[in-house]
mmCIF file of C-alpha atoms in Angstrom:
data_model
loop_
_atom_site.group_PDB
_atom_site.id
_atom_site.type_symbol
_atom_site.label_atom_id
_atom_site.label_comp_id
_atom_site.label_asym_id
_atom_site.label_seq_id
_atom_site.Cartn_x
_atom_site.Cartn_y
_atom_site.Cartn_z
ATOM 1 C CA MET A 5 4.418 34.329 -56.762
ATOM 2 C CA LYS A 6 2.827 34.893 -53.762
ATOM 3 C CA LYS A 7 0.152 34.998 -55.456
ATOM 4 C CA PHE A 8 0.545 31.660 -57.111
ATOM 5 C CA LYS A 9 1.750 29.516 -53.512
ATOM 6 C CA SER A 10 -1.618 30.617 -52.116
ATOM 7 C CA LEU A 11 -3.443 29.175 -55.218
ATOM 8 C CA MET A 12 -1.481 25.681 -55.116
ATOM 9 C CA LEU A 13 -2.101 25.033 -51.429
ATOM 10 C CA ALA A 14 -5.837 26.257 -51.928
ATOM 11 C CA ALA A 15 -5.880 22.884 -54.929
ATOM 12 C CA LEU A 16 -3.901 20.676 -52.526
ATOM 13 C CA ALA A 17 -6.687 21.575 -49.897
ATOM 14 C CA SER A 18 -9.344 21.179 -52.575
ATOM 15 C CA ALA A 19 -7.703 18.155 -53.720
ATOM 16 C CA ALA A 20 -7.270 16.607 -50.214
ATOM 17 C CA LEU A 21 -10.804 17.338 -49.437
ATOM 18 C CA ALA A 22 -11.919 15.470 -52.642
ATOM 19 C CA ALA A 23 -9.910 12.519 -52.506
ATOM 20 C CA PRO A 24 -11.844 8.848 -51.444
ATOM 21 C CA GLY A 25 -10.669 8.662 -47.590
ATOM 22 C CA PHE A 26 -12.179 12.284 -47.441
ATOM 23 C CA ALA A 27 -15.359 11.193 -48.102
ATOM 24 C CA GLY A 28 -18.797 10.856 -46.856
ATOM 25 C CA GLY A 29 -18.381 14.100 -44.213
ATOM 26 C CA HIS A 30 -14.715 13.980 -44.443
ATOM 27 C CA GLY A 31 -14.230 10.153 -43.889
ATOM 28 C CA SER A 32 -12.868 7.898 -41.390
ATOM 29 C CA ASN A 33 -9.549 6.973 -43.493
ATOM 30 C CA LEU A 34 -8.466 10.780 -42.423
ATOM 31 C CA VAL A 35 -5.318 10.941 -39.709
ATOM 32 C CA MET A 36 -3.965 14.232 -38.431
ATOM 33 C CA THR A 37 -1.090 15.322 -36.938
ATOM 34 C CA GLY A 38 0.316 17.928 -35.298
ATOM 35 C CA GLU A 39 3.263 19.785 -33.227
ATOM 36 C CA VAL A 40 3.556 23.494 -31.744
ATOM 37 C CA VAL A 41 6.034 24.652 -29.942
ATOM 38 C CA VAL A 42 6.433 27.734 -28.352
ATOM 39 C CA GLY A 43 9.168 29.050 -25.742
ATOM 40 C CA MET A 44 11.153 31.523 -24.277
ATOM 41 C CA LYS A 45 14.796 32.004 -22.528
ATOM 42 C CA MET A 46 17.370 33.814 -21.515
ATOM 43 C CA THR A 47 21.390 33.951 -22.776
ATOM 44 C CA ASN A 48 24.374 35.064 -21.016
ATOM 45 C CA SER A 49 28.354 35.148 -23.088
ATOM 46 C CA THR A 50 30.775 36.024 -22.075
ATOM 47 C CA PRO A 51 33.902 35.389 -24.529
ATOM 48 C CA ASP A 52 37.901 35.824 -22.469
ATOM 49 C CA GLY A 53 38.653 38.945 -21.224
ATOM 50 C CA GLY A 54 35.253 40.264 -22.888
ATOM 51 C CA ASP A 55 31.784 42.114 -21.540
ATOM 52 C CA THR A 56 28.914 39.761 -21.499
ATOM 53 C CA THR A 57 26.209 39.620 -23.544
ATOM 54 C CA THR A 58 22.721 39.054 -22.504
ATOM 55 C CA VAL A 59 19.637 38.257 -24.857
ATOM 56 C CA GLN A 60 15.891 37.821 -23.619
ATOM 57 C CA ASP A 61 13.482 35.706 -26.425
ATOM 58 C CA THR A 62 9.884 34.719 -26.669
ATOM 59 C CA TYR A 63 9.971 31.914 -29.450
ATOM 60 C CA ILE A 64 8.433 30.363 -31.618
ATOM 61 C CA GLY A 65 9.513 26.689 -32.347
ATOM 62 C CA ASP A 66 7.923 23.559 -34.755
ATOM 63 C CA VAL A 67 4.393 24.335 -36.758
ATOM 64 C CA ASN A 68 3.869 21.140 -38.022
ATOM 65 C CA ALA A 69 0.482 19.811 -39.309
ATOM 66 C CA LYS A 70 0.239 16.514 -41.231
ATOM 67 C CA LEU A 71 -2.892 15.275 -42.934
ATOM 68 C CA THR A 72 -3.109 11.166 -43.814
ATOM 69 C CA SER A 73 -5.305 9.406 -45.722
ATOM 70 C CA ALA A 74 -5.570 5.507 -46.732
ATOM 71 C CA VAL A 75 -7.152 5.368 -50.043
ATOM 72 C CA ASN A 76 -6.904 1.504 -49.108
ATOM 73 C CA ASP A 77 -5.102 -0.813 -47.769
ATOM 74 C CA SER A 78 -2.468 -1.217 -49.980
ATOM 75 C CA ALA A 79 -2.002 3.028 -51.003
ATOM 76 C CA SER A 80 -1.758 6.008 -48.531
ATOM 77 C CA TYR A 81 -0.903 9.396 -48.829
ATOM 78 C CA ALA A 82 0.188 12.192 -46.530
ATOM 79 C CA PHE A 83 0.589 16.705 -46.609
ATOM 80 C CA GLU A 84 3.258 17.714 -44.106
ATOM 81 C CA PHE A 85 2.660 21.375 -43.773
ATOM 82 C CA LEU A 86 6.501 22.089 -41.864
ATOM 83 C CA LYS A 87 7.432 25.868 -40.302
ATOM 84 C CA ASP A 88 10.575 24.257 -38.254
ATOM 85 C CA ASP A 89 12.130 26.864 -35.406
ATOM 86 C CA GLU A 90 11.360 30.538 -37.158
ATOM 87 C CA GLY A 91 12.758 29.246 -40.416
ATOM 88 C CA ALA A 92 11.270 28.886 -43.658
ATOM 89 C CA GLY A 93 8.274 26.736 -44.077
ATOM 90 C CA LYS A 94 7.236 23.936 -46.756
ATOM 91 C CA VAL A 95 4.908 22.107 -48.327
ATOM 92 C CA SER A 96 5.580 18.101 -48.791
ATOM 93 C CA PHE A 97 3.720 15.246 -50.248
ATOM 94 C CA GLU A 98 4.462 11.653 -49.101
ATOM 95 C CA MET A 99 2.789 8.713 -50.679
ATOM 96 C CA THR A 100 3.274 4.486 -49.837
ATOM 97 C CA GLY A 101 2.545 2.027 -51.211
ATOM 98 C CA THR A 102 3.089 -1.952 -49.550
ATOM 99 C CA ALA A 103 2.191 -5.640 -50.446
ATOM 100 C CA THR A 104 2.825 -8.679 -48.557
ATOM 101 C CA SER A 105 2.912 -12.227 -49.682
ATOM 102 C CA GLY A 106 3.618 -14.053 -46.311
ATOM 103 C CA ASP A 107 6.209 -13.602 -43.962
ATOM 104 C CA ASN A 108 7.423 -11.840 -46.951
ATOM 105 C CA SER A 109 6.693 -7.888 -47.106
ATOM 106 C CA ILE A 110 7.428 -4.692 -49.296
ATOM 107 C CA LYS A 111 7.328 -1.284 -48.844
ATOM 108 C CA ALA A 112 7.729 1.805 -51.536
ATOM 109 C CA PHE A 113 8.420 5.049 -50.014
ATOM 110 C CA ALA A 114 8.695 8.751 -51.920
ATOM 111 C CA ASP A 115 8.591 11.840 -49.998
ATOM 112 C CA LEU A 116 8.070 15.195 -52.746
ATOM 113 C CA SER A 117 9.413 17.569 -50.444
ATOM 114 C CA ASP A 118 8.442 21.637 -50.988
ATOM 115 C CA ILE A 119 5.734 21.320 -53.400
ATOM 116 C CA THR A 120 5.120 25.760 -53.768
ATOM 117 C CA GLY A 121 8.613 25.924 -54.099
ATOM 118 C CA THR A 122 11.421 24.400 -55.618
ATOM 119 C CA THR A 123 10.325 20.382 -55.547
ATOM 120 C CA GLY A 124 12.466 18.283 -54.515
ATOM 121 C CA TYR A 125 12.951 14.472 -53.170
ATOM 122 C CA GLY A 126 13.032 13.567 -49.295
ATOM 123 C CA ASP A 127 13.305 10.739 -48.414
ATOM 124 C CA VAL A 128 12.268 7.451 -51.339
ATOM 125 C CA TYR A 129 13.771 3.956 -50.787
ATOM 126 C CA ILE A 130 11.624 0.757 -51.800
ATOM 127 C CA GLN A 131 12.017 -1.545 -48.419
ATOM 128 C CA GLY A 132 11.713 -5.588 -48.768
ATOM 129 C CA SER A 133 11.220 -7.116 -45.302
ATOM 130 C CA ASN A 134 10.780 -10.353 -43.917
ATOM 131 C CA LYS A 135 11.150 -11.636 -39.788
ATOM 132 C CA THR A 136 14.694 -11.783 -39.313
ATOM 133 C CA MET A 137 16.161 -9.665 -42.162
ATOM 134 C CA THR A 138 14.935 -5.919 -43.647
ATOM 135 C CA VAL A 139 16.743 -4.351 -46.992
ATOM 136 C CA LYS A 140 16.427 -1.048 -48.019
ATOM 137 C CA VAL A 141 17.269 0.268 -51.221
ATOM 138 C CA GLY A 142 16.947 4.381 -52.166
ATOM 139 C CA LYS A 143 17.653 8.564 -50.530
ATOM 140 C CA PHE A 144 17.455 7.794 -46.810
ATOM 141 C CA GLY A 145 18.393 8.305 -43.379
ATOM 142 C CA GLY A 146 20.336 6.778 -40.700
ATOM 143 C CA SER A 147 19.166 5.649 -37.125
ATOM 144 C CA GLU A 148 20.220 8.070 -34.348
ATOM 145 C CA ASN A 149 21.772 6.116 -31.132
ATOM 146 C CA TYR A 150 22.792 9.512 -28.859
ATOM 147 C CA GLY A 151 21.505 9.779 -25.356
ATOM 148 C CA GLY A 152 21.748 12.855 -23.648
ATOM 149 C CA GLY A 153 19.408 12.604 -21.567
ATOM 150 C CA LEU A 154 16.441 15.775 -21.072
ATOM 151 C CA GLY A 155 19.210 17.914 -21.858
ATOM 152 C CA TYR A 156 16.329 21.099 -22.118
ATOM 153 C CA TYR A 157 19.171 23.770 -22.322
ATOM 154 C CA ARG A 158 22.761 23.562 -22.828
ATOM 155 C CA ALA A 159 24.690 26.986 -23.245
ATOM 156 C CA GLY A 160 27.427 27.990 -26.265
ATOM 157 C CA VAL A 161 29.439 30.589 -26.038
ATOM 158 C CA ASP A 162 28.297 32.434 -28.870
ATOM 159 C CA GLY A 163 30.172 33.006 -32.139
ATOM 160 C CA ILE A 164 32.802 30.392 -30.688
ATOM 161 C CA GLY A 165 31.226 27.289 -28.754
ATOM 162 C CA VAL A 166 32.694 23.826 -29.714
ATOM 163 C CA GLY A 167 30.038 21.668 -31.074
ATOM 164 C CA ASN A 168 28.442 18.755 -30.527
ATOM 165 C CA ILE A 169 29.583 16.347 -32.788
ATOM 166 C CA GLU A 170 26.097 13.741 -31.402
ATOM 167 C CA HIS A 171 24.611 12.943 -35.147
ATOM 168 C CA ILE A 172 27.268 10.137 -36.463
ATOM 169 C CA LEU A 173 25.429 10.142 -40.120
ATOM 170 C CA VAL A 174 26.059 9.810 -43.557
ATOM 171 C CA ASP A 175 24.257 12.587 -45.159
ATOM 172 C CA PRO A 176 23.189 13.133 -47.129
ATOM 173 C CA PHE A 177 22.762 8.675 -48.029
ATOM 174 C CA GLU A 178 22.196 7.501 -51.033
ATOM 175 C CA GLY A 179 22.960 3.429 -50.939
ATOM 176 C CA VAL A 180 21.146 0.117 -49.159
ATOM 177 C CA GLU A 181 21.244 -1.083 -45.801
ATOM 178 C CA VAL A 182 20.278 -4.198 -44.116
ATOM 179 C CA ASP A 183 19.350 -4.754 -41.047
ATOM 180 C CA ILE A 184 18.937 -7.979 -39.084
ATOM 181 C CA ASN A 185 16.639 -8.238 -35.963
ATOM 182 C CA ALA A 186 18.278 -11.251 -33.719
ATOM 183 C CA GLY A 187 15.667 -10.967 -30.571
ATOM 184 C CA ASP A 188 17.929 -8.896 -28.173
ATOM 185 C CA ILE A 189 20.788 -8.349 -30.890
ATOM 186 C CA GLN A 190 20.014 -6.188 -33.686
ATOM 187 C CA LEU A 191 22.007 -5.419 -36.891
ATOM 188 C CA GLU A 192 22.422 -2.821 -39.435
ATOM 189 C CA VAL A 193 24.801 -1.804 -42.267
ATOM 190 C CA ALA A 194 24.128 0.673 -44.860
ATOM 191 C CA VAL A 195 26.779 1.154 -47.575
ATOM 192 C CA PRO A 196 27.023 4.571 -49.426
ATOM 193 C CA TRP A 197 26.326 4.422 -52.415
ATOM 194 C CA LEU A 198 26.463 7.880 -53.956
ATOM 195 C CA SER A 199 27.935 10.909 -56.680
ATOM 196 C CA THR A 200 28.297 14.381 -55.966
ATOM 197 C CA SER A 201 29.998 16.934 -57.779
ATOM 198 C CA ALA A 202 29.368 20.158 -54.590
ATOM 199 C CA GLY A 203 29.428 19.972 -50.881
ATOM 200 C CA GLY A 204 31.329 18.176 -48.172
ATOM 201 C CA TYR A 205 31.872 15.494 -50.575
ATOM 202 C CA ALA A 206 32.821 16.640 -53.442
ATOM 203 C CA LEU A 207 37.062 16.011 -54.229
ATOM 204 C CA MET A 208 38.839 19.442 -54.529
ATOM 205 C CA THR A 209 41.723 19.805 -57.505
ATOM 206 C CA ASP A 210 44.411 22.731 -56.669
ATOM 207 C CA GLY A 211 42.600 25.243 -58.410
ATOM 208 C CA ALA A 212 44.598 26.749 -61.036
ATOM 209 C CA ASP A 213 47.818 28.410 -59.216
ATOM 210 C CA GLY A 214 48.521 24.485 -58.362
ATOM 211 C CA ILE A 215 47.666 25.246 -54.796
ATOM 212 C CA ALA A 216 46.206 23.404 -52.596
ATOM 213 C CA GLY A 217 43.674 25.022 -50.461
ATOM 214 C CA THR A 218 43.318 29.047 -51.656
ATOM 215 C CA ALA A 219 40.604 30.264 -53.113
ATOM 216 C CA ASP A 220 40.479 28.869 -56.872
ATOM 217 C CA ASP A 221 40.203 24.980 -55.579
ATOM 218 C CA ALA A 222 38.068 23.125 -57.628
ATOM 219 C CA ALA A 223 34.958 20.701 -57.095
ATOM 220 C CA VAL A 224 35.134 17.461 -59.127
ATOM 221 C CA ALA A 225 32.736 14.823 -59.619
ATOM 222 C CA THR A 226 33.246 11.971 -57.226
ATOM 223 C CA ASN A 227 32.083 8.552 -56.428
ATOM 224 C CA VAL A 228 31.799 8.014 -52.424
ATOM 225 C CA THR A 229 31.493 4.628 -50.798
ATOM 226 C CA GLY A 230 32.200 3.503 -47.743
ATOM 227 C CA ILE A 231 30.514 1.303 -44.765
ATOM 228 C CA ARG A 232 28.297 2.449 -41.667
ATOM 229 C CA PRO A 233 27.128 -0.455 -38.859
ATOM 230 C CA ASN A 234 25.602 -0.333 -36.574
ATOM 231 C CA ILE A 235 25.276 -2.957 -32.937
ATOM 232 C CA LYS A 236 22.333 -3.068 -30.657
ATOM 233 C CA ALA A 237 21.566 -4.768 -27.773
ATOM 234 C CA ALA A 238 19.524 -5.226 -24.656
ATOM 235 C CA LEU A 239 21.156 -6.826 -21.898
ATOM 236 C CA GLY A 240 18.888 -7.543 -18.940
ATOM 237 C CA SER A 241 18.030 -3.855 -17.893
ATOM 238 C CA ALA A 242 21.152 -2.312 -19.799
ATOM 239 C CA ASN A 243 20.973 -0.946 -23.604
ATOM 240 C CA ILE A 244 24.203 -0.476 -25.967
ATOM 241 C CA SER A 245 24.494 0.255 -29.067
ATOM 242 C CA ALA A 246 28.002 0.907 -31.286
ATOM 243 C CA THR A 247 27.708 2.857 -34.645
ATOM 244 C CA PHE A 248 31.115 3.175 -36.986
ATOM 245 C CA TYR A 249 31.861 4.662 -40.319
ATOM 246 C CA THR A 250 34.307 4.916 -42.857
ATOM 247 C CA LEU A 251 33.939 6.907 -46.343
ATOM 248 C CA SER A 252 36.523 6.208 -49.278
ATOM 249 C CA PHE A 253 36.086 9.431 -51.987
ATOM 250 C CA ASN A 254 37.138 8.566 -55.197
ATOM 251 C CA ALA A 255 37.255 10.787 -58.583
ATOM 252 C CA GLN A 256 35.522 9.966 -61.461
ATOM 253 C CA ASP A 257 38.011 11.698 -63.903
ATOM 254 C CA GLY A 258 40.938 8.853 -63.212
ATOM 255 C CA GLY A 259 43.398 11.674 -63.975
ATOM 256 C CA ALA A 260 42.446 14.342 -61.889
ATOM 257 C CA ASP A 261 45.174 15.408 -59.034
ATOM 258 C CA THR A 262 42.758 15.869 -55.888
ATOM 259 C CA GLN A 263 43.380 16.516 -52.262
ATOM 260 C CA ASP A 264 43.775 14.245 -49.705
ATOM 261 C CA LYS A 265 40.387 13.000 -47.775
ATOM 262 C CA SER A 266 39.146 11.539 -45.411
ATOM 263 C CA ASP A 267 35.973 10.724 -43.288
ATOM 264 C CA THR A 268 35.442 8.180 -40.513
ATOM 265 C CA ALA A 269 33.841 8.218 -37.129
ATOM 266 C CA PHE A 270 33.177 6.311 -34.376
ATOM 267 C CA GLN A 271 30.384 6.406 -31.035
ATOM 268 C CA LEU A 272 29.299 3.825 -28.180
ATOM 269 C CA MET A 273 25.804 4.227 -26.243
ATOM 270 C CA GLY A 274 24.834 2.611 -22.803
ATOM 271 C CA ASN A 275 22.271 2.678 -20.399
ATOM 272 C CA VAL A 276 21.091 1.285 -17.453
ATOM 273 C CA ALA A 277 17.643 1.046 -15.692
ATOM 274 C CA THR A 278 17.593 1.488 -11.994
ATOM 275 C CA GLY A 279 13.361 1.657 -11.149
ATOM 276 C CA ALA A 280 12.081 5.298 -12.039
ATOM 277 C CA ALA A 281 15.842 6.232 -12.567
ATOM 278 C CA THR A 282 18.269 5.672 -15.969
ATOM 279 C CA VAL A 283 21.177 6.589 -15.735
ATOM 280 C CA GLY A 284 23.424 6.788 -19.433
ATOM 281 C CA LEU A 285 26.986 7.032 -20.572
ATOM 282 C CA GLY A 286 28.329 8.068 -23.911
ATOM 283 C CA TYR A 287 31.614 8.681 -25.920
ATOM 284 C CA THR A 288 31.484 10.035 -29.515
ATOM 285 C CA SER A 289 34.659 10.500 -31.883
ATOM 286 C CA LYS A 290 34.882 12.390 -35.772
ATOM 287 C CA THR A 291 38.373 12.654 -38.057
ATOM 288 C CA THR A 292 38.118 13.982 -41.025
ATOM 289 C CA LYS A 293 40.841 15.308 -43.011
ATOM 290 C CA ASN A 294 40.560 17.987 -46.094
ATOM 291 C CA HIS A 295 44.374 18.637 -47.360
ATOM 292 C CA LYS A 296 46.417 19.101 -44.803
ATOM 293 C CA THR A 297 43.893 20.590 -42.184
ATOM 294 C CA GLU A 298 42.835 17.114 -39.982
ATOM 295 C CA LEU A 299 40.003 17.604 -37.126
ATOM 296 C CA THR A 300 39.039 15.171 -34.137
ATOM 297 C CA PRO A 301 36.031 16.852 -32.420
ATOM 298 C CA SER A 302 35.257 14.512 -29.612
ATOM 299 C CA THR A 303 32.661 14.707 -27.002
ATOM 300 C CA LEU A 304 31.980 12.595 -23.477
ATOM 301 C CA ASN A 305 28.117 12.871 -22.385
ATOM 302 C CA GLY A 306 26.760 11.184 -19.412
ATOM 303 C CA PHE A 307 23.133 11.725 -18.301
ATOM 304 C CA VAL A 308 19.882 10.848 -15.265
ATOM 305 C CA THR A 309 16.350 10.744 -15.912
ATOM 306 C CA VAL A 310 14.122 10.486 -13.106
ATOM 307 C CA ALA A 311 10.261 9.832 -13.882
ATOM 308 C CA LEU A 312 8.634 11.594 -10.440
ATOM 309 C CA GLY A 313 5.099 10.216 -11.752
ATOM 310 C CA GLY A 314 1.913 12.122 -12.666
ATOM 311 C CA GLY A 315 3.739 12.378 -16.085
ATOM 312 C CA GLN A 316 7.270 14.499 -14.617
ATOM 313 C CA THR A 317 10.450 13.806 -14.952
ATOM 314 C CA VAL A 318 13.769 15.643 -13.849
ATOM 315 C CA GLY A 319 17.398 15.152 -14.916
ATOM 316 C CA ALA A 320 21.280 16.289 -15.376
ATOM 317 C CA SER A 321 23.317 16.181 -17.819
ATOM 318 C CA PHE A 322 27.410 16.849 -18.710
ATOM 319 C CA ASP A 323 29.139 17.330 -22.307
ATOM 320 C CA ILE A 324 33.302 17.836 -22.478
ATOM 321 C CA LEU A 325 33.669 18.796 -25.904
ATOM 322 C CA GLY A 326 36.739 19.463 -27.826
ATOM 323 C CA ASP A 327 36.739 21.081 -31.236
ATOM 324 C CA GLY A 328 39.756 18.765 -32.604
ATOM 325 C CA THR A 329 41.745 21.765 -33.901
ATOM 326 C CA GLU A 330 45.567 19.817 -34.102
ATOM 327 C CA ASP A 331 46.647 23.829 -32.599
ATOM 328 C CA ASP A 332 45.314 25.699 -29.766
ATOM 329 C CA GLU A 333 42.024 22.986 -29.040
ATOM 330 C CA ALA A 334 39.345 24.124 -27.029
ATOM 331 C CA THR A 335 37.288 21.944 -24.223
ATOM 332 C CA ALA A 336 33.867 22.971 -23.199
ATOM 333 C CA SER A 337 32.387 21.350 -20.601
ATOM 334 C CA ARG A 338 28.821 22.100 -20.672
ATOM 335 C CA PHE A 339 25.863 21.723 -17.658
ATOM 336 C CA SER A 340 22.239 21.115 -17.578
ATOM 337 C CA ALA A 341 19.582 20.511 -15.611
ATOM 338 C CA SER A 342 16.308 19.897 -16.575
ATOM 339 C CA TYR A 343 12.395 19.254 -15.276
ATOM 340 C CA GLY A 344 9.396 18.906 -17.593
ATOM 341 C CA MET A 345 5.926 18.494 -16.631
ATOM 342 C CA PRO A 346 2.416 18.625 -18.049
ATOM 343 C CA PHE A 347 0.968 22.262 -18.840
ATOM 344 C CA PHE A 348 -2.671 21.740 -17.604
ATOM 345 C CA VAL A 349 -3.419 18.517 -19.633
ATOM 346 C CA GLU A 350 -0.938 15.671 -20.472
ATOM 347 C CA ALA A 351 -1.253 16.657 -23.627
ATOM 348 C CA VAL A 352 1.084 19.973 -23.430
ATOM 349 C CA THR A 353 4.629 19.316 -21.955
ATOM 350 C CA LEU A 354 6.577 22.550 -19.878
ATOM 351 C CA LYS A 355 9.680 21.672 -19.869
ATOM 352 C CA LEU A 356 12.426 23.629 -18.107
ATOM 353 C CA GLY A 357 15.896 23.969 -18.301
ATOM 354 C CA VAL A 358 19.000 25.612 -17.080
ATOM 355 C CA GLY A 359 22.787 25.556 -17.985
ATOM 356 C CA THR A 360 26.139 26.607 -17.730
ATOM 357 C CA THR A 361 28.974 25.694 -19.946
ATOM 358 C CA THR A 362 33.610 26.584 -19.225
ATOM 359 C CA GLN A 363 35.209 27.188 -22.359
ATOM 360 C CA THR A 364 38.944 26.636 -22.225
ATOM 361 C CA SER A 365 41.754 27.059 -25.153
ATOM 362 C CA ASP A 366 45.362 28.434 -25.260
ATOM 363 C CA ASP A 367 43.821 30.575 -27.824
ATOM 364 C CA LYS A 368 42.316 33.039 -25.732
ATOM 365 C CA THR A 369 39.734 34.291 -28.881
ATOM 366 C CA LYS A 370 38.406 30.836 -28.178
ATOM 367 C CA ALA A 371 37.353 30.294 -24.589
ATOM 368 C CA GLY A 372 34.938 31.799 -22.064
ATOM 369 C CA SER A 373 31.877 30.895 -20.663
ATOM 370 C CA ALA A 374 28.067 30.904 -20.610
ATOM 371 C CA SER A 375 24.907 30.021 -19.279
ATOM 372 C CA GLY A 376 21.556 30.464 -19.463
ATOM 373 C CA PHE A 377 17.754 29.455 -19.014
ATOM 374 C CA GLU A 378 15.065 28.245 -21.431
ATOM 375 C CA ALA A 379 11.167 27.494 -20.856
ATOM 376 C CA GLU A 380 9.449 25.229 -23.558
ATOM 377 C CA TRP A 381 5.676 24.690 -24.385
ATOM 378 C CA SER A 382 5.511 21.838 -26.542
ATOM 379 C CA TYR A 383 1.871 20.501 -27.354
ATOM 380 C CA GLY A 384 1.764 17.442 -29.900
ATOM 381 C CA PHE A 385 -1.234 16.229 -30.972
#
């Protein structure tokens, strides 16, 4: 298998070099972008009433490269080599086609993911646009609106840390999205329209024993739909965004007896720029129900960042996180301070961060504290 993958990579490289964009001395159409990230950190984690665990690590973060070439004015392709956070790497192939007619335009995009392994689909969509409206149909990610400041390092208690629900996304998303640009106000409405028989969106039956919430519960083919509106407004020096979604789950077999399931979320974010400083505040809440288990995690966060000049930035942030359990809820209070600066040249950023977390709960197995620091070097080209 390793030999096959090596041969595949060699063939891809040969094909890329032979393509029109590479002709004539590697061609003027070739564009290469990439990222190399390395870092060092030390973490301390102490469960309530337990011993402190200290870990130090030098790590390799994202190592990515993308080769893009335009075949002509309306078609381009790219090979992307991805190796993220010491995880498994992959090679992807992307192709983009465009067409225009007056104020109207069309874009078709397809990402064939992991072409040297188990090939699947990344984003695949067709998008039509004019001056005020964009309609996109297919499989693609949603917009992100969470504003957390710099936050170069945020501490978490090992094994029991309360998660941050910053990503208010329907994932995976397949369906249609309409974007309307009205100057200072932008409206986005996404309607998921997908089918699944596995994973977090699949409905469950009560299994062979007829008892919900037991090991023999079975997933059934499920239709998932709903709505995810997002609105962004620029009001002078202030920016506000609000996102909401609700999902509906229905078994494809009308006679299936399934467990209760629901999924809704809301996020409100805002920031104000005052001179060199930006101050932001946000609140996120999510409610999920699976049979009789209901979770309502939440996040209240705020930050301030200040541009010092010369590529230097300093910031501080806080997060108050709740895990949303009905009994013995755990609450984490996180604080972090960050500083960013060029590392010899402006293309490389050195990010320094320190952070602490205090986690409390009536259930002592969900309580503890953590702290640490991190230095990360990031080179984008």
